[in-house]
mmCIF file of C-alpha atoms in Angstrom:
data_model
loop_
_atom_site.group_PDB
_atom_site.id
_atom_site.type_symbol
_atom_site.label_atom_id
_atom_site.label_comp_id
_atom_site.label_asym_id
_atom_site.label_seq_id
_atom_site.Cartn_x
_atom_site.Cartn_y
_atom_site.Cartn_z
ATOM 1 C CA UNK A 793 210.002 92.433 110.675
ATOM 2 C CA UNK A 794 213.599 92.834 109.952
ATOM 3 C CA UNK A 795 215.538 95.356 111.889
ATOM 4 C CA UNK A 796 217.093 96.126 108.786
ATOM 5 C CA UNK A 797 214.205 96.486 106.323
ATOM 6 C CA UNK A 798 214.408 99.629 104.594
ATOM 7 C CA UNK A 799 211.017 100.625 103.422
ATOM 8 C CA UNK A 800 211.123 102.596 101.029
ATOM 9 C CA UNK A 801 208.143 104.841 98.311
ATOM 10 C CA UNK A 802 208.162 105.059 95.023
ATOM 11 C CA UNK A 803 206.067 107.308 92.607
ATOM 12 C CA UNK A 804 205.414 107.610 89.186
ATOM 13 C CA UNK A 805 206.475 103.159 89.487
ATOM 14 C CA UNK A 806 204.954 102.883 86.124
ATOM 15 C CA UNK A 807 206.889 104.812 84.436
ATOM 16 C CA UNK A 808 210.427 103.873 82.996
ATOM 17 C CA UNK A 809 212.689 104.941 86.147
ATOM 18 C CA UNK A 810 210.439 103.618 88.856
ATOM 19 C CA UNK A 811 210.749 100.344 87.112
ATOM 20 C CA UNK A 812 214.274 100.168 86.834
ATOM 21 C CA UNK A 813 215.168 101.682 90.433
ATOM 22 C CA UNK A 814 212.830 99.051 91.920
ATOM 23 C CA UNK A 815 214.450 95.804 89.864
ATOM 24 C CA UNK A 816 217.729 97.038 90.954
ATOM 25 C CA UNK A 817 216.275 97.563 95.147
ATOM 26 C CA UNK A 818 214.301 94.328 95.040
ATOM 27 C CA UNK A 819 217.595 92.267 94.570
ATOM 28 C CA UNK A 820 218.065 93.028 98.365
ATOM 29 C CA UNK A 821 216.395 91.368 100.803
ATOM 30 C CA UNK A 822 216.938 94.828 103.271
ATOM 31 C CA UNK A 823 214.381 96.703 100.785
ATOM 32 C CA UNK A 824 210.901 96.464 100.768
ATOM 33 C CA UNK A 825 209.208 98.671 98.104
ATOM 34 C CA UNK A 826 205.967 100.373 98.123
ATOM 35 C CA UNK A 827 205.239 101.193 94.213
ATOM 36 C CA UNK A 828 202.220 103.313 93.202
ATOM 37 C CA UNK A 829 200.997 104.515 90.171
ATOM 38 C CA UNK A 830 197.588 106.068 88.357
ATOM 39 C CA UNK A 831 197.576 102.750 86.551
ATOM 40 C CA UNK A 832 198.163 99.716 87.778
ATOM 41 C CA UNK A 833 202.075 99.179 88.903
ATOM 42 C CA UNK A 834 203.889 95.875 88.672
ATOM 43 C CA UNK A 835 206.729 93.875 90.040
ATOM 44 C CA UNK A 836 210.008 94.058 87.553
ATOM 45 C CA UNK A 837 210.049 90.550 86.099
ATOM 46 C CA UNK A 838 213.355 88.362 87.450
ATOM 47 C CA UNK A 839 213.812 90.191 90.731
ATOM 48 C CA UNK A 840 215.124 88.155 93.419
ATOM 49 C CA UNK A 841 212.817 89.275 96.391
ATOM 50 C CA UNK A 842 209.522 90.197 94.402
ATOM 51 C CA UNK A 843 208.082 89.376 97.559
ATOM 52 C CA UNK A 844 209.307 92.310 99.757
ATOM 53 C CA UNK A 845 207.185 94.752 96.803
ATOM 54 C CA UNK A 846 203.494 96.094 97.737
ATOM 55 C CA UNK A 847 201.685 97.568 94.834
ATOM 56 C CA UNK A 848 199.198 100.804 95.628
ATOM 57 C CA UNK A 849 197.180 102.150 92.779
ATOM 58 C CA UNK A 850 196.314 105.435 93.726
ATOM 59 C CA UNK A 851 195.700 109.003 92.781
ATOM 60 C CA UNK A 852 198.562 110.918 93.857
ATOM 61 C CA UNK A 853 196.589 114.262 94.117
ATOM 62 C CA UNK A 854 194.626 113.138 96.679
ATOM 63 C CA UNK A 855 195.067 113.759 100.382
ATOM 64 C CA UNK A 856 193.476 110.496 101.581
ATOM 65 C CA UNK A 857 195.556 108.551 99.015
ATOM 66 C CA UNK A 858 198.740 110.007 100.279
ATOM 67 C CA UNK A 859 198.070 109.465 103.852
ATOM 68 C CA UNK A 860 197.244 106.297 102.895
ATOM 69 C CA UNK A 861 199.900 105.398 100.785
ATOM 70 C CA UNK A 862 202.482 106.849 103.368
ATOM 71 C CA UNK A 863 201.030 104.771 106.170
ATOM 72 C CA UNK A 864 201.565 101.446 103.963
ATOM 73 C CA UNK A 865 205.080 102.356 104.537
ATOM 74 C CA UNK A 866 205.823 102.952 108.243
ATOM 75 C CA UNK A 867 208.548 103.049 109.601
ATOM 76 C CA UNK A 868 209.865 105.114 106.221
ATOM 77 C CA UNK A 869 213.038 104.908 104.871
ATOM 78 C CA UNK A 870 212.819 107.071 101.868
ATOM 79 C CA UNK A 871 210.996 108.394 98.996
ATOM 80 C CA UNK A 872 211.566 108.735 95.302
ATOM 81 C CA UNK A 873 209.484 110.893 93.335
ATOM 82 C CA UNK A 874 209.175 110.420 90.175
ATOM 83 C CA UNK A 875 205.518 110.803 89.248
ATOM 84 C CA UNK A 876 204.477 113.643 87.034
ATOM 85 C CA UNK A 877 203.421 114.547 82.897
ATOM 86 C CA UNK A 878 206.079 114.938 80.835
ATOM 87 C CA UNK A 879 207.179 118.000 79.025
ATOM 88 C CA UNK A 880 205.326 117.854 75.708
ATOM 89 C CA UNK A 881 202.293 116.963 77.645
ATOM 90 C CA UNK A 882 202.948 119.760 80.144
ATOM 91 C CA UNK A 883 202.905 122.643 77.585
ATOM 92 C CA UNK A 884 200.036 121.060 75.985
ATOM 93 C CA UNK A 885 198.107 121.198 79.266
ATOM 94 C CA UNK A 886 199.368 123.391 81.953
ATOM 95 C CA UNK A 887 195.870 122.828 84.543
ATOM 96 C CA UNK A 888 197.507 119.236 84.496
ATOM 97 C CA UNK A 889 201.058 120.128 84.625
ATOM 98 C CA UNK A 890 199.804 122.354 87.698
ATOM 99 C CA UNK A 891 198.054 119.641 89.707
ATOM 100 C CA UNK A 892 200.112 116.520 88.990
ATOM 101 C CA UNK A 893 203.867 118.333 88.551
ATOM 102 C CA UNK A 894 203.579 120.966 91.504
ATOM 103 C CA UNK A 895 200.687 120.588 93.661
ATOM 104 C CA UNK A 896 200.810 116.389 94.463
ATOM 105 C CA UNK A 897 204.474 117.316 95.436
ATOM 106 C CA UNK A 898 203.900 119.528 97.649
ATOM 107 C CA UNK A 899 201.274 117.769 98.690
ATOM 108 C CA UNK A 900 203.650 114.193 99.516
ATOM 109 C CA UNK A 901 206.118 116.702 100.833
ATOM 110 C CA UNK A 902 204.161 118.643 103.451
ATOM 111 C CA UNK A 903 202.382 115.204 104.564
ATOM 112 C CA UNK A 904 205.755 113.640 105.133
ATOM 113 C CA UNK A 905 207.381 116.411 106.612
ATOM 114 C CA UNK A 906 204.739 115.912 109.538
ATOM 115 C CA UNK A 907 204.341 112.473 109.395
ATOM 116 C CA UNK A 908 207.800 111.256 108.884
ATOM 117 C CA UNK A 909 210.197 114.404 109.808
ATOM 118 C CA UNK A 910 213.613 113.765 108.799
ATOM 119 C CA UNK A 911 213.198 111.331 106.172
ATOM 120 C CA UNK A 912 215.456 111.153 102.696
ATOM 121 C CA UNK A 913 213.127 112.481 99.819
ATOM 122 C CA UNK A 914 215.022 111.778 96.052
ATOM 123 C CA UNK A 915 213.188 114.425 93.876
ATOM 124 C CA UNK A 916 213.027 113.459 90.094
ATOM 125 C CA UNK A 917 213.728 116.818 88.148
ATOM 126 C CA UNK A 918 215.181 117.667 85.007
ATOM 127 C CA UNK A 919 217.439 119.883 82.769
ATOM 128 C CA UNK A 920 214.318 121.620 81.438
ATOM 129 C CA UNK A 921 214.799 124.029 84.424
ATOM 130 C CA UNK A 922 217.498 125.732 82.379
ATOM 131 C CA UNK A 923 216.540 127.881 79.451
ATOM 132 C CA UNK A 924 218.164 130.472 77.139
ATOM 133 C CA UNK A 925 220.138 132.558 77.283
ATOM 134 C CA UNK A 926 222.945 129.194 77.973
ATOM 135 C CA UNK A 927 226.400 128.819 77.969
ATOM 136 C CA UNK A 928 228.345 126.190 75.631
ATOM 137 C CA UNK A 929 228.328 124.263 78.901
ATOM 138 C CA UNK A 930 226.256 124.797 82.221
ATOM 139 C CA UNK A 931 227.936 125.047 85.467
ATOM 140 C CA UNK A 932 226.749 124.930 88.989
ATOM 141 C CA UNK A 933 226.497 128.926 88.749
ATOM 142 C CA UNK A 934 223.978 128.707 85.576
ATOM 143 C CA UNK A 935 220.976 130.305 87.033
ATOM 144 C CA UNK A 936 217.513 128.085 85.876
ATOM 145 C CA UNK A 937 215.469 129.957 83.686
ATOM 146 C CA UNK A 938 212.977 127.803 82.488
ATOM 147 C CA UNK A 939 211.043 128.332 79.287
ATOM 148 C CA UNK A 940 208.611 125.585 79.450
ATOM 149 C CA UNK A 941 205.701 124.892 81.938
ATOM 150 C CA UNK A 942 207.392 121.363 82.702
ATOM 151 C CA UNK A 943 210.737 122.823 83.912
ATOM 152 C CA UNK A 944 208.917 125.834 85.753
ATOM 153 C CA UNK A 945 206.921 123.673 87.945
ATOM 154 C CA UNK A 946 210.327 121.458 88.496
ATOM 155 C CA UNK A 947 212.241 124.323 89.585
ATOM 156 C CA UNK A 948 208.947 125.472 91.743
ATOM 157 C CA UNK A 949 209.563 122.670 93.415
ATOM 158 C CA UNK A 950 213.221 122.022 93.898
ATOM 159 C CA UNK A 951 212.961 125.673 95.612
ATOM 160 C CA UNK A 952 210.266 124.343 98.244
ATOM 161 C CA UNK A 953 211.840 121.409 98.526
ATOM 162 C CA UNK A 954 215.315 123.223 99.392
ATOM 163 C CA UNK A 955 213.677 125.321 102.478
ATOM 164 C CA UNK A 956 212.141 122.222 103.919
ATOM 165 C CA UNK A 957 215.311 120.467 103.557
ATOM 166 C CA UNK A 958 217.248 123.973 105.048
ATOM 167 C CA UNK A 959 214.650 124.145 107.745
ATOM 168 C CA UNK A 960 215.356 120.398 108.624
ATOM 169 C CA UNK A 961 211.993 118.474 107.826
ATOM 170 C CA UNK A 962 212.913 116.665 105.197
ATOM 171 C CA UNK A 963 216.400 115.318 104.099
ATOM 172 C CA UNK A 964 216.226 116.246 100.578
ATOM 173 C CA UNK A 965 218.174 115.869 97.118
ATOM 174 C CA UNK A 966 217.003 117.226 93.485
ATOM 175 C CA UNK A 967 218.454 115.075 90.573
ATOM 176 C CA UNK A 968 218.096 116.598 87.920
ATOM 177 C CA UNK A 969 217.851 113.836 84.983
ATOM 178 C CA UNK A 970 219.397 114.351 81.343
ATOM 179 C CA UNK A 971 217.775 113.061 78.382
ATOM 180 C CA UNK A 972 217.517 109.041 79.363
ATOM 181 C CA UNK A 973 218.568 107.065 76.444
ATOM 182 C CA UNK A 974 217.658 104.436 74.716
ATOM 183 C CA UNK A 975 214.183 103.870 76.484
ATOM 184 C CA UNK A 976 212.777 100.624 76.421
ATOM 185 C CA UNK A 977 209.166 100.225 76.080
ATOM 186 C CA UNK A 978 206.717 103.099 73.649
ATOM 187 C CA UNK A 979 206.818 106.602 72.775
ATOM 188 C CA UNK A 980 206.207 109.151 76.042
ATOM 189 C CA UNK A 981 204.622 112.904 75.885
ATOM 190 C CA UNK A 982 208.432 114.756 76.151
ATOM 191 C CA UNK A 983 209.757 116.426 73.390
ATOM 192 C CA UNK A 984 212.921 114.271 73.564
ATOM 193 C CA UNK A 985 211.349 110.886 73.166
ATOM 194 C CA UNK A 986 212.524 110.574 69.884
ATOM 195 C CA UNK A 987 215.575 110.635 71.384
ATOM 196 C CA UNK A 988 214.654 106.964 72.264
ATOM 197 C CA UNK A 989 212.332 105.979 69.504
ATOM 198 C CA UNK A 990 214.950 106.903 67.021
ATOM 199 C CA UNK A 991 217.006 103.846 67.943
ATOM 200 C CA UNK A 992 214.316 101.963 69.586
ATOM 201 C CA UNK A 993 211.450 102.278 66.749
ATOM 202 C CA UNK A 994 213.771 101.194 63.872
ATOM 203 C CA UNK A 995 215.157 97.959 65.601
ATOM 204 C CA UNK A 996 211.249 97.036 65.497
ATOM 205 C CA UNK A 997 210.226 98.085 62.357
ATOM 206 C CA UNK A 998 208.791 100.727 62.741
ATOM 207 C CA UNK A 999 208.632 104.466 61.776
ATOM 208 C CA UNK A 1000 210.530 107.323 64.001
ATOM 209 C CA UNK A 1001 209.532 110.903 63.223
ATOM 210 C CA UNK A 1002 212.379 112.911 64.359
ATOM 211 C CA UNK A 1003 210.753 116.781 65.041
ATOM 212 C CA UNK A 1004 214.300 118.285 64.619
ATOM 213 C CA UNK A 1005 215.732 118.490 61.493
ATOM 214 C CA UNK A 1006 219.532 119.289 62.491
ATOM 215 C CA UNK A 1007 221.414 116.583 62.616
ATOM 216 C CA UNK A 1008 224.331 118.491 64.308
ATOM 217 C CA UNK A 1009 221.363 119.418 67.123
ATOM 218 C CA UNK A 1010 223.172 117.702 70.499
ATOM 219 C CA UNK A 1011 221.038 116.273 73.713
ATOM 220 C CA UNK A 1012 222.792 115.513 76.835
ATOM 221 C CA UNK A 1013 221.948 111.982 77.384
ATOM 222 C CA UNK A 1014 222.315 109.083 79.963
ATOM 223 C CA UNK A 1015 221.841 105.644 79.736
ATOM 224 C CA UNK A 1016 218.900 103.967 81.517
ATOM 225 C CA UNK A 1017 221.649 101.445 84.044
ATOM 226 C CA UNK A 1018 223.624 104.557 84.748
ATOM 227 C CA UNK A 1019 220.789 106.243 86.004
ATOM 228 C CA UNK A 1020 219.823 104.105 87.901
ATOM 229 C CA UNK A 1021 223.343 103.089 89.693
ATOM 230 C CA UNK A 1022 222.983 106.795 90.226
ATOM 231 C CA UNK A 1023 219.886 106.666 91.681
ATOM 232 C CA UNK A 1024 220.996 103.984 94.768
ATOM 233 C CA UNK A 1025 224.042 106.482 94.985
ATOM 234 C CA UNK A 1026 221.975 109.458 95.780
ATOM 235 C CA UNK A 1027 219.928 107.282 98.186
ATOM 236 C CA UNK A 1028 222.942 106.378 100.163
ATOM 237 C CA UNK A 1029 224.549 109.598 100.168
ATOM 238 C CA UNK A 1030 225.842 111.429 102.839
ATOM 239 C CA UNK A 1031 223.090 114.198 103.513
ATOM 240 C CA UNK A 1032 226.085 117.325 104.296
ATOM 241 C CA UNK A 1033 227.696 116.543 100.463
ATOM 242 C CA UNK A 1034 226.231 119.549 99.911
ATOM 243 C CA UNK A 1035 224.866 122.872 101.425
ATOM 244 C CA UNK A 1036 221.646 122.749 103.296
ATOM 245 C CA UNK A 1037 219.752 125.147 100.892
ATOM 246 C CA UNK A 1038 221.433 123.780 97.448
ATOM 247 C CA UNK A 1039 220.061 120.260 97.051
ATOM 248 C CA UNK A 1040 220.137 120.159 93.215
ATOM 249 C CA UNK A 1041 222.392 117.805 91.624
ATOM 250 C CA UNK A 1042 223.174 117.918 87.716
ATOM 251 C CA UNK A 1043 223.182 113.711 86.928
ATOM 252 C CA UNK A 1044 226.168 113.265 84.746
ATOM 253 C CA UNK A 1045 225.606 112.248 81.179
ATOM 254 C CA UNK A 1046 227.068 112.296 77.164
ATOM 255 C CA UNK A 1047 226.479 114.883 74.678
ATOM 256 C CA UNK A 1048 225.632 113.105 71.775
ATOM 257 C CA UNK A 1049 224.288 114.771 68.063
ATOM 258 C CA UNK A 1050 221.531 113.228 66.024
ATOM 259 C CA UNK A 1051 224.248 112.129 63.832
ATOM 260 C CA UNK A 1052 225.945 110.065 66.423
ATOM 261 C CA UNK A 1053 222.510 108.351 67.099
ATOM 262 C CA UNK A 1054 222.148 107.288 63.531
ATOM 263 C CA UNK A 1055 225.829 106.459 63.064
ATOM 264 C CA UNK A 1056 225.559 104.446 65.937
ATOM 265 C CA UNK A 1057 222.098 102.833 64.845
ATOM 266 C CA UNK A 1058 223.688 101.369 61.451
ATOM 267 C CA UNK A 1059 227.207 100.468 63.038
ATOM 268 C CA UNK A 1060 225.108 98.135 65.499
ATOM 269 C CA UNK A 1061 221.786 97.979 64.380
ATOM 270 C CA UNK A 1062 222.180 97.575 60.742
ATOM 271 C CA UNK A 1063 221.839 100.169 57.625
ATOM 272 C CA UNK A 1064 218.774 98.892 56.617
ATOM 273 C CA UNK A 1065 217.228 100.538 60.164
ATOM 274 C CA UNK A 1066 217.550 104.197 58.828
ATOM 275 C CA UNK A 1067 215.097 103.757 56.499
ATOM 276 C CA UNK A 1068 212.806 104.120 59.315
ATOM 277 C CA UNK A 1069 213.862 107.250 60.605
ATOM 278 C CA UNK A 1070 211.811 110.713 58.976
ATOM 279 C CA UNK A 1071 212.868 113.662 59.808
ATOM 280 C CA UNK A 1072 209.564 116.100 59.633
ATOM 281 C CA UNK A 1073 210.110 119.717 62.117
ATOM 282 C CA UNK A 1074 207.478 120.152 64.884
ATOM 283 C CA UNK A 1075 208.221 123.848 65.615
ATOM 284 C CA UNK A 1076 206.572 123.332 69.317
ATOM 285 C CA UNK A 1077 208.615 120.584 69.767
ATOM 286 C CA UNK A 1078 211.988 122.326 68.965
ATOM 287 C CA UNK A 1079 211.081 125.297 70.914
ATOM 288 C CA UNK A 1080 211.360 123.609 73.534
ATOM 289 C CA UNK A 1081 214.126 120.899 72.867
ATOM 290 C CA UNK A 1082 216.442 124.270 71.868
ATOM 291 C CA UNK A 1083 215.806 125.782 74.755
ATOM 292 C CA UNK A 1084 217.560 122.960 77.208
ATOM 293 C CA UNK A 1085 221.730 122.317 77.826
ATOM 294 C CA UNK A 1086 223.384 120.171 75.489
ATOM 295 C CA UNK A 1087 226.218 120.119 77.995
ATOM 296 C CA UNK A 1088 226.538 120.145 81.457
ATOM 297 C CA UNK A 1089 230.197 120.596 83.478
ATOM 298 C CA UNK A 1090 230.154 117.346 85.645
ATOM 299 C CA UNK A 1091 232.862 118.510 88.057
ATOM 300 C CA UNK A 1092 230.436 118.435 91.356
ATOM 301 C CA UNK A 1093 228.564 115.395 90.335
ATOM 302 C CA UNK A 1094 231.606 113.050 89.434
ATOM 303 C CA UNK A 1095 234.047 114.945 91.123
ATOM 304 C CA UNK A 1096 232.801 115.296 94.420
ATOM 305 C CA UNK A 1097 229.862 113.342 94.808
ATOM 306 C CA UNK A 1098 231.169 110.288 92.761
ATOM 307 C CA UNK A 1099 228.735 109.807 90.748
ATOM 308 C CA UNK A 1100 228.617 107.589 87.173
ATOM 309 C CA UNK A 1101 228.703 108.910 83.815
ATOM 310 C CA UNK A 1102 228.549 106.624 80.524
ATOM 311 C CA UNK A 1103 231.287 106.494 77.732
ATOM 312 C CA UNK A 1104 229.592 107.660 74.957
ATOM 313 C CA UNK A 1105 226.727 107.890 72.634
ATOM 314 C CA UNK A 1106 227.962 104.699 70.348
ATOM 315 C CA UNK A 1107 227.417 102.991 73.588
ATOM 316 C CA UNK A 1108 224.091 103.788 74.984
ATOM 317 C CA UNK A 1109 223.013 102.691 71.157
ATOM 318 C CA UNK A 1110 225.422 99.485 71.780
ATOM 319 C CA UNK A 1111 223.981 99.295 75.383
ATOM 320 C CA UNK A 1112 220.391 98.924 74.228
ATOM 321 C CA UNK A 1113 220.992 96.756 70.625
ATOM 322 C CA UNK A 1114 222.687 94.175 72.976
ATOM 323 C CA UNK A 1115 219.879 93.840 75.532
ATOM 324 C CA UNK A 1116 218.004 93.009 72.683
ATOM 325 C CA UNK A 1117 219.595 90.245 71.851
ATOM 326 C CA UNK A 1118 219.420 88.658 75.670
#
């Protein structure tokens, strides 16, 4: 084996980031991915080293899995984990929230921090930590008050995660992910898929029920390639960019109205697409999608830890059309 293969774990690989973290990894030959999954994970299509990827279906919850699935990767690089049920799904089932959000975490986390002390950990959170009452725009000294099951067991676990990072067993950083638009692929159990499927749905065909109806209602947004060039960022970052028991890290992104999403959807999409758009109010689903940032200040994440942000709304809608066309 190579002296410089990075080995490196990836949860939740069926989802949407796990998929486009690993396409981006497995076009260097220095990476070789372990992806697992509940269902069965596969190997991003037109990667130049598909070879250097094991798949591991697994259960995530379970102790032998994880031993098992941490072995597979020995000697361990890093981990990113992303694995978990979304926030509409959380609310709707908080026994299943409980065991796949907080416990498998902790679970991954205490078996590395024996097996593999020391090693980078890239925890997938999210802006549903933060909760009324908000600011026009969140700073670093907003504190996370979470008024959804989803971003309570996030921020349950960004605070264990920052003692065994302060304690020095793991080498840890939180990002905290906006609203990732456009979404390839279907629909997901978080409020803000529509989000997506508001651009996505009408470029196939087919109906988009937006649960919001405010058109002026803003989501702070970030486009699927920014994440992930954020993503490899975070994994290469110097571990002392920030304190030993603050590990959280507010991604960068675009705060961009339902307006702007339809505006953008007929400049580049076509008039004819908003036909497919209804607007019908979930009251659940607001709750919660009212109760998150619409703006973040991005002064410590592009300031000082040089991260990416996108341009604009127009162009994650652009960003997304075009692909379509390729």
């Amino acid at each position: 084996m190579s002296s410089t293969r990075k080995n490196v774990i990836i949860t939740g690989a069926g989802g949407l980031v796990g998929p486009l973290l690993a396409s981006r990894l497995l076009n260097d030959p220095n990476y070789h991915l372990i992806l697992t999954d509940l269902a069965d994970p596969i190997v991003p299509a037109g990667v130049a080293y598909p070879e250097n990827a094991t798949l591991l279906k697994g259960d995530i919850t379970s102790p032998a899995f994880v031993s098992e699935l941490v072995a597979a990767a020995h000697p361990l690089h890093a981990v990113f984990i992303f694995h978990g049920i979304m926030s509409a799904g959380s609310e709707a089932n908080f026994e299943l929230s409980l065991r796949v959000n907080l416990d498998s975490v902790r679970l991954l986390a205490d078996h590395l921090r024996v097996s593999n002390p020391g090693v980078r950990v890239v925890y997938a959170s999210s802006q549903a930590v933060y909760g009324k009452p908000l600011p026009e725009i969140v700073t670093d000294a907003v504190t996370p008050t979470p008024e959804g099951t989803y971003g309570a067991h996030k921020l349950m676990n960004e605070i264990y995660l920052n003692e065994l990072h302060r304690r020095g067993f793991l080498d840890v950083f939180t990002v905290r992910f906006p609203t990732i638009s456009v979404r390839p692929g279907k629909p997901t159990a978080a409020a803000s898929s529509f989000l997506s499927g508001i651009i996505r749905e009408p470029m196939n065909g087919v109906e988009c029920v937006v649960p919001i109806k405010d058109r002026d209602f803003k989501s702070w947004m970030s486009s699927p390639k920014t994440i992930t060039e954020n993503l490899v960022r975070v994994l290469n970052m110097e571990s002392d960019k920030l304190p030993k028991h603050i590990r959280h890290i507010n991604i960068p992104g675009v705060s961009v109205s339902v307006q702007e999403l339809l505006d953008a959807l007929a400049k580049y999409g076509g008039e004819d697409k908003l036909q497919f758009v209804k607007e019908a109010p979930d009251a659940a689903q607001e709750k919660i999608l009212r109760s998150w940032p619409s703006a973040f200040d991005t002064t410590t994440p592009v300031g000082r830890l040089g991260l990416a942000v996108d341009e604009s709304g127009e162009e994650l809608v652009k960003q997304y059309i075009d692909s379509l066309k390729k």
